[in-house]
Short mmCIF file of C-alpha atoms in Angstrom, two decimals:
data_model
loop_
_atom_site.label_atom_id
_atom_site.label_comp_id
_atom_site.label_asym_id
_atom_site.label_seq_id
_atom_site.Cartn_x
_atom_site.Cartn_y
_atom_site.Cartn_z
CA MET L 1 -58.96 17.80 5.56
CA THR L 2 -61.76 19.05 3.79
CA GLY L 3 -63.24 22.55 4.59
CA LEU L 4 -66.96 22.28 6.26
CA ALA L 5 -68.41 22.76 2.87
CA ALA L 6 -66.68 19.63 2.38
CA ALA L 7 -70.45 16.71 2.10
CA LEU L 8 -69.98 13.91 4.63
CA ILE L 9 -69.67 10.25 2.73
CA SER L 10 -72.05 7.49 4.04
CA TYR L 11 -70.91 3.84 4.06
CA ASP L 12 -73.50 2.80 1.39
CA ASP L 13 -71.30 5.52 -1.03
CA PHE L 14 -68.38 4.58 0.93
CA VAL L 15 -68.06 1.00 -1.01
CA LYS L 16 -69.31 1.62 -3.76
CA LEU L 17 -65.84 3.10 -4.64
CA GLN L 18 -63.45 1.24 -6.42
CA ASP L 19 -60.25 0.00 -5.04
CA PRO L 20 -57.24 2.23 -5.09
CA GLU L 21 -54.00 0.86 -7.38
CA ASN L 22 -50.43 0.61 -5.60
CA GLY L 23 -50.89 -1.12 -2.09
CA LYS L 24 -53.05 0.95 -1.07
CA ARG L 25 -56.54 1.62 0.79
CA TYR L 26 -60.00 4.27 1.10
CA GLU L 27 -60.41 4.54 4.81
CA LEU L 28 -63.62 6.39 6.19
CA HIS L 29 -63.26 8.67 9.08
CA ASP L 30 -65.60 10.76 9.75
CA GLY L 31 -68.02 10.26 6.14
CA GLU L 32 -64.11 11.96 4.62
CA VAL L 33 -63.08 9.33 2.53
CA VAL L 34 -58.74 9.71 3.23
CA LEU L 35 -56.34 7.20 1.40
CA VAL L 36 -54.10 4.90 3.51
CA PRO L 37 -50.40 3.88 1.77
CA PRO L 38 -48.84 0.33 2.51
CA ALA L 39 -47.21 0.27 5.93
CA ARG L 40 -42.92 0.73 5.80
CA PRO L 41 -41.51 -2.31 7.04
CA VAL L 42 -40.53 -1.46 10.37
CA HIS L 43 -44.31 -1.02 10.60
CA LEU L 44 -45.28 -4.29 9.70
CA VAL L 45 -42.04 -5.30 11.78
CA LEU L 46 -44.58 -4.05 14.77
CA GLN L 47 -47.37 -5.16 13.48
CA MET L 48 -46.17 -8.89 13.29
CA ARG L 49 -44.58 -9.14 16.79
CA LEU L 50 -47.20 -8.04 18.48
CA LEU L 51 -49.76 -10.10 16.61
CA GLU L 52 -47.58 -13.05 17.51
CA MET L 53 -47.63 -11.53 21.55
CA LEU L 54 -50.73 -10.83 21.54
CA ARG L 55 -52.12 -14.67 20.68
CA VAL L 56 -51.73 -15.41 24.51
CA VAL L 57 -55.86 -13.81 24.34
CA GLU L 58 -56.45 -17.07 22.20
CA ASP L 59 -57.45 -19.33 25.44
CA ARG L 60 -59.28 -16.89 26.85
CA GLY L 61 -61.48 -17.20 24.10
CA PHE L 62 -59.84 -14.39 21.23
CA GLY L 63 -58.33 -14.39 17.91
CA VAL L 64 -55.57 -11.92 16.64
CA VAL L 65 -55.83 -10.60 13.30
CA MET L 66 -53.84 -7.83 11.40
CA GLU L 67 -55.32 -5.34 9.24
CA PHE L 68 -58.30 -5.67 10.60
CA PRO L 69 -61.06 -4.34 9.13
CA TYR L 70 -64.66 -2.97 11.13
CA ARG L 71 -67.22 -0.51 10.58
CA PRO L 72 -67.23 1.10 14.90
CA ALA L 73 -70.16 3.03 13.56
CA PRO L 74 -72.79 2.57 11.08
CA ARG L 75 -72.65 5.53 8.73
CA TYR L 76 -69.59 7.77 8.21
CA GLN L 77 -66.99 5.36 9.82
CA PHE L 78 -64.37 2.52 7.87
CA TRP L 79 -60.87 1.55 9.73
CA TYR L 80 -58.51 -0.75 9.97
CA ALA L 81 -56.73 -1.78 12.85
CA ASP L 82 -53.01 -2.88 12.31
CA VAL L 83 -53.70 -5.49 15.20
CA ALA L 84 -57.01 -6.84 16.21
CA ILE L 85 -58.08 -8.88 18.96
CA VAL L 86 -61.67 -10.40 18.24
CA SER L 87 -63.90 -12.63 20.56
CA ARG L 88 -64.42 -16.00 19.03
CA SER L 89 -68.68 -15.07 19.70
CA ILE L 90 -68.12 -12.49 17.24
CA GLN L 91 -66.02 -14.56 14.25
CA ALA L 92 -68.74 -16.93 14.77
CA GLU L 93 -71.96 -13.76 13.70
CA MET L 94 -69.23 -12.67 11.34
CA VAL L 95 -69.46 -15.92 9.16
CA VAL L 96 -72.64 -15.29 7.73
CA TRP L 97 -72.51 -11.02 7.06
CA THR L 98 -72.75 -10.42 3.67
CA ASP L 99 -71.01 -6.62 4.49
CA TYR L 100 -69.06 -5.53 7.71
CA ARG L 101 -71.92 -4.42 10.15
CA PRO L 102 -71.02 -2.04 12.98
CA TYR L 103 -68.43 -3.57 15.31
CA ALA L 104 -65.13 -2.68 16.95
CA PRO L 105 -63.35 -5.22 18.16
CA ASP L 106 -62.48 -5.59 22.07
CA LEU L 107 -58.61 -4.53 21.95
CA VAL L 108 -57.20 -1.61 19.12
CA VAL L 109 -53.60 -1.84 17.97
CA GLU L 110 -51.83 1.19 15.95
CA VAL L 111 -48.93 1.54 15.17
CA LYS L 112 -47.25 5.06 15.14
CA SER L 113 -46.80 6.59 11.01
CA ALA L 114 -46.45 9.26 8.40
CA SER L 115 -50.48 8.13 7.75
CA ASN L 116 -51.19 7.11 11.43
CA THR L 117 -50.52 10.59 13.41
CA GLU L 118 -51.72 11.10 16.59
CA MET L 119 -54.53 13.43 15.22
CA LYS L 120 -55.74 10.83 13.37
CA LEU L 121 -55.27 8.20 16.05
CA GLY L 122 -57.53 9.97 18.26
CA LYS L 123 -60.70 10.07 16.19
CA GLN L 124 -59.94 6.50 15.86
CA ARG L 125 -60.07 5.53 19.44
CA ILE L 126 -62.53 8.04 19.81
CA ALA L 127 -65.04 6.43 17.69
CA SER L 128 -63.40 2.20 18.38
CA MET L 129 -64.40 3.33 22.45
CA SER L 130 -67.56 4.83 21.56
CA ASN L 131 -68.79 1.62 20.30
CA GLY L 132 -66.94 -1.65 22.21
CA THR L 133 -63.54 -1.52 21.72
CA ARG L 134 -62.32 -1.95 25.67
CA GLU L 135 -58.66 -1.04 24.83
CA PHE L 136 -56.75 0.58 21.84
CA TRP L 137 -53.29 0.51 22.19
CA PHE L 138 -50.88 3.82 20.61
CA ILE L 139 -47.08 2.06 19.69
CA ASP L 140 -44.38 4.57 18.99
CA GLY L 141 -42.14 3.30 17.62
CA GLU L 142 -39.31 6.31 17.65
CA LYS L 143 -40.18 6.54 22.00
CA LYS L 144 -40.61 2.41 22.06
CA THR L 145 -43.78 3.17 24.69
CA ILE L 146 -46.82 2.04 24.06
CA GLN L 147 -49.68 4.23 25.45
CA VAL L 148 -53.15 1.66 27.06
CA THR L 149 -56.55 3.81 27.04
CA ASN L 150 -59.31 1.43 28.48
CA GLU L 151 -62.82 2.75 30.18
CA SER L 152 -61.17 4.13 32.82
CA ASP L 153 -57.77 5.27 32.25
CA ALA L 154 -54.96 5.70 29.82
CA ARG L 155 -50.96 4.82 30.85
CA THR L 156 -48.32 4.79 28.93
CA TYR L 157 -45.68 2.30 29.53
CA GLY L 158 -42.03 1.87 28.20
CA ALA L 159 -38.73 -0.35 28.86
CA GLY L 160 -38.81 -2.85 31.73
CA GLU L 161 -42.94 -2.93 31.99
CA SER L 162 -45.39 -6.00 31.07
CA ILE L 163 -49.04 -4.53 30.28
CA GLU L 164 -52.33 -6.88 31.18
CA VAL L 165 -53.84 -7.67 27.31
CA LEU L 166 -57.73 -7.11 28.03
CA GLY L 167 -57.61 -7.84 31.73
CA LEU L 168 -56.98 -10.91 31.12
CA ALA L 169 -53.86 -11.78 33.38
CA ARG L 170 -52.58 -12.18 29.97
CA PHE L 171 -49.03 -10.32 29.75
CA ILE L 172 -46.68 -8.62 26.95
CA HIS L 173 -43.77 -7.32 27.40
CA VAL L 174 -42.78 -3.84 25.91
CA ASP L 175 -38.80 -4.46 25.88
CA ALA L 176 -39.83 -7.71 23.44
CA VAL L 177 -42.06 -5.60 21.24
CA PHE L 178 -39.71 -3.33 20.77
CA ALA L 179 -36.30 -5.42 20.38
CA GLY L 180 -33.49 -4.25 18.14
CA ILE L 181 -36.05 -1.16 16.61
#
């Protein structure tokens, strides 16, 4: 993290940066450009499982996307969600966007990793939920838990439990997320 004397980078300046090489990418966290390495294999496995499992909401007017770029606030934020649930109405609007408009997905899922620390995810959760995200999920593969934060509660789910997705009467089972891991 940079010191207080460092200038903040705006979204307009951020989008002018050259793409990094070697499978890495940039994100903009509170006005600070962060280089993010590619995900490790187990991280990808968890993302793919969640992508598949969360598709239970597709019949309710939502789509499920992996590595979803979004801009939760106009000036100093640009993130990628490991997995996101996005309403079909927003998807229809995105067709005509020439650039990323300020928007946060209905559900953001992040898998804990070397670059997805609890501190970073805490900032991302606040930025996302302050700008429209209804649920933020934090997946901890080591502990085999899923922490779900919504507008009124934060709860950690573990073995033998199920999680209702966005209050839509669609559920995923925690054991299935971590099977074989």
